[in-house]
Coordinates of C-alpha atoms in Angstrom, one line a residue:
X1 CA 38.8 -126.9 -31.9
X2 CA 38.7 -123.1 -32.2
X3 CA 35.2 -123.2 -30.6
X4 CA 36.6 -125.1 -27.6
X5 CA 39.4 -122.7 -27.2
X6 CA 37.1 -119.7 -27.4
X7 CA 34.7 -121.3 -24.8
X8 CA 37.6 -122.1 -22.5
X9 CA 39.0 -118.6 -22.8
X10 CA 35.5 -117.2 -22.0
X11 CA 35.3 -119.4 -18.9
X12 CA 38.8 -118.2 -17.7
X13 CA 37.8 -114.6 -18.3
X14 CA 34.5 -115.1 -16.4
X15 CA 36.3 -116.6 -13.4
X16 CA 38.8 -113.7 -13.3
X17 CA 35.9 -111.3 -13.6
X18 CA 33.9 -112.8 -10.7
X19 CA 37.0 -112.9 -8.5
X20 CA 37.3 -109.2 -9.2
X21 CA 33.5 -108.9 -8.6
X22 CA 34.0 -110.3 -5.0
X23 CA 36.7 -107.8 -4.2
X24 CA 34.6 -105.0 -5.8
X25 CA 31.5 -106.0 -3.9
X26 CA 33.4 -105.7 -0.6
X27 CA 34.7 -102.3 -1.6
X28 CA 31.2 -101.2 -2.6
X29 CA 29.6 -102.4 0.6
X30 CA 32.3 -100.6 2.6
X31 CA 31.6 -97.4 0.6
X32 CA 27.9 -97.7 1.2
X33 CA 28.4 -98.0 4.9
X34 CA 30.7 -95.0 5.0
X35 CA 28.5 -92.8 2.9
X36 CA 25.3 -93.7 4.8
X37 CA 26.7 -93.0 8.3
X38 CA 28.5 -89.9 7.1
X39 CA 25.3 -88.5 5.8
X40 CA 23.5 -89.2 9.1
X41 CA 26.4 -87.7 11.0
X42 CA 26.4 -84.6 8.9
X43 CA 22.7 -84.0 9.3
X44 CA 22.6 -84.6 13.1
X45 CA 25.6 -82.3 13.5
X46 CA 23.8 -79.7 11.4
X47 CA 20.7 -79.9 13.6
X48 CA 22.8 -79.5 16.8
X49 CA 24.9 -76.6 15.2
X50 CA 21.8 -74.8 14.0
X51 CA 20.2 -74.9 17.4
X52 CA 23.3 -73.8 19.3
X53 CA 24.2 -71.0 16.8
X54 CA 20.5 -69.9 16.7
X55 CA 20.5 -69.6 20.5
X56 CA 23.8 -67.6 20.4
X57 CA 22.3 -65.2 18.0
X58 CA 19.2 -64.6 20.2
X59 CA 21.1 -64.1 23.5
X60 CA 23.6 -61.8 21.7
X61 CA 20.7 -59.6 20.4
X62 CA 20.7 -56.1 21.9
X63 CA 16.9 -56.2 22.3
X64 CA 17.1 -59.4 24.3
X65 CA 20.0 -58.4 26.4
X66 CA 18.3 -55.0 27.3
X67 CA 15.2 -56.9 28.3
X68 CA 17.1 -59.3 30.5
X69 CA 19.1 -56.6 32.3
X70 CA 16.0 -54.4 32.8
X71 CA 13.9 -57.2 34.3
X72 CA 16.8 -58.4 36.5
X73 CA 17.4 -54.9 37.9
X74 CA 13.9 -53.6 38.4
X75 CA 11.1 -55.7 40.0
X76 CA 8.5 -53.5 38.4
X77 CA 9.6 -54.5 34.9
X78 CA 8.2 -57.5 33.1
X79 CA 9.1 -59.3 29.9
X80 CA 5.9 -58.1 28.3
X81 CA 7.2 -54.6 28.6
X82 CA 9.8 -55.5 25.9
X83 CA 8.0 -56.7 22.7
X84 CA 11.2 -56.3 20.7
X85 CA 13.0 -58.8 22.8
X86 CA 10.1 -61.3 22.8
X87 CA 9.7 -61.0 19.1
X88 CA 13.4 -61.8 18.5
X89 CA 13.1 -64.9 20.7
X90 CA 9.8 -66.0 18.9
X91 CA 11.2 -65.4 15.5
X92 CA 14.3 -67.6 16.1
X93 CA 12.4 -70.4 17.9
X94 CA 9.8 -70.7 15.2
X95 CA 12.4 -71.0 12.4
X96 CA 14.1 -74.1 13.9
X97 CA 11.9 -77.2 14.4
X98 CA 14.5 -78.8 16.8
X99 CA 13.8 -76.0 19.4
X100 CA 11.5 -77.5 22.0
X101 CA 11.8 -74.2 23.8
X102 CA 14.0 -71.1 23.6
X103 CA 14.2 -68.2 26.0
X104 CA 16.0 -66.3 28.8
X105 CA 15.9 -66.0 32.6
X106 CA 17.2 -63.6 35.1
X107 CA 19.7 -64.7 37.7
X108 CA 20.8 -68.3 38.0
X109 CA 18.3 -69.8 40.4
X110 CA 15.2 -71.0 38.5
X111 CA 13.1 -71.2 41.7
X112 CA 13.3 -67.5 42.2
X113 CA 14.1 -66.3 38.7
X114 CA 12.0 -64.6 36.2
X115 CA 12.0 -66.3 32.9
X116 CA 10.3 -66.4 29.5
X117 CA 10.3 -69.4 27.1
X118 CA 9.0 -69.5 23.6
X119 CA 7.3 -72.9 22.7
X120 CA 6.2 -72.7 19.1
X121 CA 6.9 -76.2 17.8
X122 CA 5.0 -78.8 19.9
X123 CA 2.3 -80.4 17.8
X124 CA 0.1 -81.1 20.8
X125 CA 0.4 -77.7 22.4
X126 CA -0.9 -74.3 21.2
X127 CA 2.1 -72.0 20.5
X128 CA 2.7 -70.1 23.7
X129 CA 5.2 -68.0 25.7
X130 CA 5.7 -69.4 29.2
X131 CA 6.2 -66.4 31.4
X132 CA 7.2 -66.2 35.1
X133 CA 7.6 -62.6 36.2
X134 CA 5.9 -59.7 37.9
X135 CA 3.1 -59.7 35.3
X136 CA 1.7 -63.0 36.6
X137 CA 1.1 -62.0 40.3
X138 CA 2.3 -63.5 43.5
X139 CA 1.4 -66.7 45.3
X140 CA 1.5 -67.5 49.0
X141 CA 5.2 -68.5 48.8
X142 CA 6.1 -65.1 47.5
X143 CA 7.2 -66.5 44.2
X144 CA 5.8 -65.4 40.9
X145 CA 3.2 -67.6 39.3
X146 CA 3.8 -69.2 36.0
X147 CA 1.5 -68.3 33.1
X148 CA 1.0 -69.2 29.5
X149 CA 0.5 -66.5 27.0
X150 CA -0.9 -67.9 23.7
X151 CA 0.7 -66.6 20.6
X152 CA -0.9 -66.1 17.1
X153 CA 2.5 -65.5 15.4
X154 CA 4.5 -62.7 14.1
X155 CA 2.9 -59.7 12.5
X156 CA 3.9 -58.2 9.2
X157 CA 6.4 -55.9 10.9
X158 CA 8.0 -58.9 12.7
X159 CA 6.4 -58.2 16.1
X160 CA 4.9 -61.1 18.1
X161 CA 1.1 -61.2 18.2
X162 CA -0.6 -62.5 21.3
X163 CA -4.1 -64.1 21.5
X164 CA -6.2 -61.3 23.1
X165 CA -7.0 -63.3 26.2
X166 CA -5.5 -63.1 29.8
X167 CA -2.5 -65.3 30.5
X168 CA -3.4 -68.8 31.5
X169 CA -2.1 -69.5 35.1
X170 CA -0.2 -72.6 36.0
X171 CA -0.3 -74.4 32.7
X172 CA 0.0 -78.2 32.9
X173 CA 2.7 -78.4 30.2
X174 CA 5.2 -76.5 32.3
X175 CA 8.5 -78.1 33.1
X176 CA 10.7 -75.6 34.9
X177 CA 14.2 -75.1 33.6
X178 CA 16.8 -77.5 35.1
X179 CA 19.4 -76.1 37.4
X180 CA 22.4 -74.5 35.6
X181 CA 25.4 -76.9 35.4
X182 CA 28.4 -76.0 37.5
X183 CA 31.1 -73.9 35.9
X184 CA 34.4 -72.3 36.9
X185 CA 33.3 -69.1 38.7
X186 CA 36.8 -67.7 38.8
X187 CA 37.2 -67.8 35.1
X188 CA 36.8 -64.7 32.9
X189 CA 35.5 -66.8 30.0
X190 CA 32.4 -68.9 29.6
X191 CA 30.9 -71.2 27.0
X192 CA 27.6 -72.9 26.4
X193 CA 26.8 -75.5 29.1
X194 CA 24.8 -78.6 28.3
X195 CA 22.5 -79.5 31.2
X196 CA 20.9 -82.7 32.4
X197 CA 18.6 -84.4 29.9
X198 CA 14.9 -83.9 30.3
X199 CA 12.4 -86.8 29.6
X200 CA 8.8 -85.9 29.8
X201 CA 5.5 -86.4 28.0
X202 CA 6.7 -84.2 25.2
X203 CA 9.7 -86.4 24.6
X204 CA 13.4 -86.2 25.3
X205 CA 15.3 -82.9 25.2
X206 CA 18.8 -81.6 26.0
X207 CA 19.0 -78.1 27.5
X208 CA 21.8 -75.7 26.7
X209 CA 22.5 -72.7 28.9
X210 CA 24.5 -69.5 28.2
X211 CA 25.4 -67.3 31.2
X212 CA 25.2 -63.6 30.7
X213 CA 26.9 -60.7 32.5
X214 CA 25.8 -57.1 32.3
X215 CA 27.6 -55.1 29.7
X216 CA 29.7 -58.1 28.7
X217 CA 29.7 -59.8 25.3
X218 CA 28.7 -63.4 25.0
X219 CA 31.4 -65.7 26.2
X220 CA 32.9 -63.1 28.7
X221 CA 32.3 -63.6 32.4
X222 CA 33.0 -61.4 35.4
X223 CA 34.9 -63.7 37.8
X224 CA 33.3 -64.5 41.1
X225 CA 30.2 -62.5 40.2
X226 CA 26.8 -64.0 39.7
X227 CA 25.5 -63.6 36.1
X228 CA 22.6 -61.2 35.5
X229 CA 20.8 -63.6 33.2
X230 CA 21.0 -66.8 31.3
X231 CA 19.9 -68.0 27.9
X232 CA 17.9 -71.2 27.8
X233 CA 17.4 -73.6 24.9
X234 CA 16.0 -77.2 24.8
X235 CA 17.1 -79.3 21.8
X236 CA 14.2 -81.7 21.0
X237 CA 15.4 -85.2 20.2
X238 CA 12.1 -85.8 18.2
X239 CA 13.5 -83.8 15.3
X240 CA 16.6 -86.0 15.2
X241 CA 14.6 -89.2 15.5
X242 CA 12.3 -88.1 12.7
X243 CA 15.3 -87.6 10.5
X244 CA 16.9 -91.0 11.4
X245 CA 13.6 -92.7 10.4
X246 CA 13.9 -91.2 6.9
X247 CA 17.3 -92.9 6.2
X248 CA 16.5 -96.2 4.5
X249 CA 19.6 -98.4 4.5
X250 CA 18.1 -101.9 4.2
X251 CA 15.1 -103.8 5.5
X252 CA 16.8 -104.9 8.7
X253 CA 19.2 -102.0 9.4
X254 CA 18.9 -99.6 12.3
X255 CA 20.5 -96.3 13.2
X256 CA 20.7 -95.3 16.8
X257 CA 22.1 -92.4 18.9
X258 CA 23.5 -93.0 22.4
X259 CA 25.0 -90.9 25.2
X260 CA 28.6 -91.7 26.1
X261 CA 27.4 -94.1 28.8
X262 CA 25.2 -96.0 26.3
X263 CA 21.9 -94.4 27.3
X264 CA 19.5 -94.3 24.4
X265 CA 18.8 -90.9 22.8
X266 CA 17.0 -91.7 19.5
X267 CA 16.7 -94.4 16.9
X268 CA 15.4 -95.1 13.4
X269 CA 12.9 -97.6 15.0
X270 CA 10.0 -96.2 16.9
X271 CA 9.2 -96.8 20.6
X272 CA 12.6 -98.2 21.7
X273 CA 14.0 -95.1 23.5
X274 CA 11.6 -94.6 26.4
X275 CA 9.9 -97.2 28.6
X276 CA 12.7 -98.8 30.7
X277 CA 11.5 -100.5 33.9
X278 CA 7.9 -99.9 32.9
X279 CA 8.4 -96.2 33.3
X280 CA 7.2 -94.4 30.1
X281 CA 9.6 -91.5 30.8
X282 CA 12.7 -93.6 31.6
X283 CA 15.2 -94.1 28.8
X284 CA 16.7 -97.5 28.0
X285 CA 20.3 -98.3 28.0
X286 CA 21.5 -99.6 24.7
X287 CA 22.5 -102.8 26.5
X288 CA 18.9 -103.4 27.6
X289 CA 17.2 -102.0 24.6
X290 CA 14.2 -104.1 23.4
X291 CA 15.5 -104.0 19.8
X292 CA 17.8 -107.1 19.4
X293 CA 20.0 -105.4 16.8
X294 CA 20.8 -102.5 19.2
X295 CA 21.5 -104.5 22.4
X296 CA 23.6 -107.0 20.5
X297 CA 25.6 -104.2 18.9
X298 CA 26.0 -102.6 22.4
X299 CA 27.3 -105.9 23.8
X300 CA 29.8 -106.0 20.9
X301 CA 30.9 -102.3 21.4
X302 CA 31.1 -102.4 25.2
X303 CA 32.9 -105.8 25.1
X304 CA 34.1 -106.7 28.6
X305 CA 34.4 -103.0 29.7
X306 CA 32.0 -100.7 31.3
X307 CA 32.5 -97.9 28.8
X308 CA 32.4 -97.2 25.0
X309 CA 36.1 -97.2 24.1
X310 CA 35.6 -96.8 20.4
X311 CA 37.6 -94.3 18.3
X312 CA 36.2 -91.3 16.5
X313 CA 35.5 -93.4 13.4
X314 CA 34.9 -97.1 13.8
X315 CA 34.0 -99.9 11.3
X316 CA 33.7 -103.5 12.3
X317 CA 31.4 -106.6 12.4
X318 CA 30.3 -109.3 14.8
X319 CA 28.4 -112.6 14.6
X320 CA 24.8 -112.1 15.6
X321 CA 22.7 -114.7 17.4
X322 CA 19.0 -115.5 17.8
X323 CA 16.9 -113.2 15.6
X324 CA 20.0 -111.4 14.5
X325 CA 21.9 -114.5 13.3
X326 CA 24.6 -114.0 10.7
X327 CA 27.3 -111.4 10.4
X328 CA 26.4 -107.9 11.4
X329 CA 28.2 -104.8 10.1
X330 CA 28.7 -102.0 12.6
X331 CA 29.8 -98.4 11.9
X332 CA 30.0 -95.7 14.5
X333 CA 30.8 -91.9 14.7
X334 CA 31.2 -89.7 17.7
X335 CA 29.1 -86.6 17.7
X336 CA 31.0 -83.8 19.5
X337 CA 30.6 -80.1 19.8
X338 CA 32.6 -77.3 21.5
X339 CA 30.3 -77.2 24.5
X340 CA 31.0 -80.8 25.7
X341 CA 28.2 -82.7 23.9
X342 CA 29.3 -86.3 23.3
X343 CA 27.0 -88.7 21.5
X344 CA 27.6 -91.9 19.6
X345 CA 25.9 -92.5 16.3
X346 CA 25.7 -96.3 15.6
X347 CA 24.6 -98.1 12.4
X348 CA 23.9 -101.8 12.5
X349 CA 23.3 -103.7 9.3
X350 CA 23.1 -107.5 8.6
X351 CA 25.7 -108.4 6.0
X352 CA 23.0 -110.3 4.1
X353 CA 21.1 -107.1 3.5
X354 CA 24.1 -105.6 1.7
X355 CA 25.5 -108.7 0.0
X356 CA 22.3 -110.7 -0.6
X357 CA 21.3 -108.6 -3.6
X358 CA 24.8 -108.6 -5.0
X359 CA 25.0 -112.4 -4.7
X360 CA 21.5 -112.9 -6.3
X361 CA 22.5 -110.6 -9.1
X362 CA 25.7 -112.5 -9.6
X363 CA 23.9 -115.8 -9.8
X364 CA 21.6 -114.3 -12.4
X365 CA 24.6 -113.1 -14.4
X366 CA 26.4 -116.4 -14.1
X367 CA 23.3 -118.2 -15.4
X368 CA 23.0 -115.8 -18.2
X369 CA 26.6 -116.1 -19.2
X370 CA 26.5 -119.9 -19.0
X371 CA 23.3 -120.1 -21.0
X372 CA 24.7 -117.7 -23.6
X373 CA 28.0 -119.6 -23.8
X374 CA 26.2 -123.0 -24.3
X375 CA 23.8 -121.5 -26.8
X376 CA 26.5 -119.8 -28.8
X377 CA 28.6 -123.0 -28.8
X378 CA 25.6 -125.1 -30.1
X379 CA 24.8 -122.4 -32.6
X380 CA 28.4 -122.3 -33.8
X381 CA 28.5 -126.0 -34.1
X382 CA 25.3 -126.0 -36.1
X383 CA 26.5 -123.3 -38.4
X384 CA 29.9 -125.0 -38.9
X385 CA 28.1 -128.2 -39.8
X386 CA 25.9 -126.5 -42.3
X387 CA 28.8 -124.7 -43.8
X388 CA 31.1 -127.8 -44.0
X389 CA 28.5 -130.2 -45.3
X390 CA 28.5 -128.8 -48.9
X391 CA 32.3 -128.9 -48.9
X392 CA 32.2 -132.6 -47.9
X393 CA 29.7 -133.4 -50.6
X394 CA 31.7 -131.6 -53.2
X395 CA 34.9 -133.4 -52.1
X396 CA 33.1 -136.8 -52.4
X397 CA 31.9 -135.9 -56.0
X398 CA 35.5 -135.0 -56.9
X399 CA 36.7 -138.4 -55.6
X400 CA 34.0 -140.1 -57.7
X401 CA 35.2 -138.2 -60.8
X402 CA 38.7 -139.5 -60.4
X403 CA 37.2 -143.0 -60.9
X404 CA 35.4 -141.8 -64.0
X405 CA 32.1 -141.8 -62.1
X406 CA 30.0 -138.9 -63.5
X407 CA 26.7 -139.8 -61.7
X408 CA 26.7 -136.4 -60.0
X409 CA 26.3 -134.9 -63.5
X410 CA 23.6 -137.3 -64.5
X411 CA 21.7 -136.8 -61.2
X412 CA 22.0 -133.0 -61.4
X413 CA 23.5 -132.8 -57.9
X414 CA 25.9 -130.1 -58.9
X415 CA 23.2 -127.9 -60.2
X416 CA 21.0 -128.1 -57.0
X417 CA 22.0 -125.4 -54.4
X418 CA 20.8 -125.4 -50.8
X419 CA 19.8 -122.1 -49.1
X420 CA 22.6 -122.5 -46.5
X421 CA 25.4 -122.9 -49.1
X422 CA 27.7 -120.0 -49.3
X423 CA 28.1 -118.3 -52.7
X424 CA 31.7 -119.5 -52.9
X425 CA 30.6 -123.1 -52.7
X426 CA 27.9 -122.6 -55.3
X427 CA 30.4 -121.1 -57.6
X428 CA 32.8 -124.0 -57.1
X429 CA 30.0 -126.5 -57.9
X430 CA 29.2 -124.6 -61.1
X431 CA 32.8 -124.6 -62.2
X432 CA 33.2 -128.3 -61.3
X433 CA 30.0 -129.2 -63.1
X434 CA 31.2 -127.5 -66.2
X435 CA 34.6 -129.3 -65.9
X436 CA 32.9 -132.7 -65.5
X437 CA 30.5 -132.1 -68.5
X438 CA 33.4 -131.1 -70.7
X439 CA 35.6 -134.0 -69.5
X440 CA 32.7 -136.5 -70.0
X441 CA 32.1 -135.1 -73.5
X442 CA 35.8 -135.5 -74.3
X443 CA 35.8 -139.1 -73.2
X444 CA 32.8 -139.9 -75.2
X445 CA 34.3 -138.3 -78.3
X446 CA 37.5 -140.2 -77.8
X447 CA 35.7 -143.5 -77.4
X448 CA 33.8 -142.9 -80.7
X449 CA 37.1 -142.1 -82.5
X450 CA 38.8 -145.3 -81.2
X451 CA 35.8 -147.4 -82.3
X452 CA 35.9 -146.0 -85.9
X453 CA 39.6 -146.7 -86.4
X454 CA 39.4 -150.2 -85.1
X455 CA 36.4 -151.0 -87.4
X456 CA 38.4 -149.7 -90.4
X457 CA 41.4 -151.8 -89.7
X458 CA 39.3 -154.9 -89.2
X459 CA 37.5 -154.4 -92.5
X460 CA 40.7 -154.0 -94.5
X461 CA 42.1 -157.1 -92.8
X462 CA 39.1 -159.1 -93.7
X463 CA 39.3 -157.9 -97.4
X464 CA 43.0 -158.8 -97.6
X465 CA 42.4 -162.3 -96.3
X466 CA 39.7 -162.8 -98.8
X467 CA 41.9 -161.8 -101.7
X468 CA 44.7 -164.1 -100.5
X469 CA 42.4 -167.0 -100.4
X470 CA 41.2 -166.4 -104.0
X471 CA 44.8 -166.1 -105.3
X472 CA 46.0 -169.3 -103.8
X473 CA 49.2 -170.0 -101.8
X474 CA 51.7 -167.2 -102.0
X475 CA 54.6 -167.7 -104.4
X476 CA 56.8 -164.8 -103.3
X477 CA 57.1 -164.4 -99.7
X478 CA 58.7 -160.9 -100.0
X479 CA 55.8 -159.6 -102.1
X480 CA 53.3 -161.1 -99.7
X481 CA 54.9 -159.3 -96.7
X482 CA 55.0 -156.1 -98.6
X483 CA 51.4 -156.4 -99.4
X484 CA 50.5 -157.1 -95.9
X485 CA 52.3 -154.0 -94.8
X486 CA 50.5 -151.9 -97.3
X487 CA 47.1 -153.2 -96.0
X488 CA 48.0 -152.2 -92.6

């Protein structure tokens, strides 16, 4: 009975434990989702922040500002006349892999501006400075030619080292800086300005511009006056995409980065950002992305509207279809900066990827618990039987002894001990065996005593009868009775 109660109690405890397991599993899955997307958000934010602050440091440098102002004011001056300024730009650009290019320009019209761009990080291009100024000569349209000046690197004293060859005119890799975004020309303050995205054979990049006014610190503008120069930086999406690929969530999970209108920026899956409408330089919309997980998630997030009306932090799920059947978990985070950047980080994970392992583990644990419980029950029953059996035998021999059956002593049963018998049972058998032997001896002795007395009485009775027969009939009844009493 106790074994049944114990087994039932174990079952109840197991049921309660697995009910708690279900709740705990949901909490754990939610925590994993939160931790994963928070990690991705933190790293992407850091890449953006490092690029923007690195650019601010460069365009705030006195060497760079002196170079820009000199070239903008004197047509005879070129950027190559200011190695300190070029070295400051190259040093900053080469330290941050997310810089596709970094540099400065004079004025605010790229078609007629002088500019210099450091390009140290493109794997398919030799490190170069792109330069467009008086050092590169004039062409027929009276505009300076563009030239590429190959760079070896920085010398021991931190100065830029050029390859000792003439500048290469009209390099094929050139993509002129995009026009500067509009700004409030009447304002006395200015911030960084994100420009139109660039998609070219080197990937996707987002340009950031800082307008500069002579003798004014960064962020201060002279109202209704054209800037004397501009800082230029292009943030390469390739670095962000390379990071997203390293985040392993599950076999079927995907991380993607969208613009506010849903245009793809980057993803943890290769070759799904560019290629829309057969154009290798045109980016996909998330709604038409060839990856089913992304476009189904976009349909879910857009809903029936034409915009992404999701809060700063969003967690939800939807029922997938086709290749993405089953419940799909979705988590999103807006990526914002003080210059107006607004990207959406999206994580899509099939529920089965998260819960499948938990469920399989739970089944294994259930099987182990059931097997252990059954095994322990059978083992307990076997042990109980082995322990109770000697007691039953001893009880049966006791019952036999009450009927003066001492066969247990004769057969030596009480002196034979099994290896499973507890020492207490063995001791009881020894004591009971001793008791039976003594009791049997006492009975035997008592039988012998009774037999001897009866034989003596019988002999005396026979002798008396013989004497009476020889003496004849009795003459005195009183004497005869007295003699009989004496005989007895």
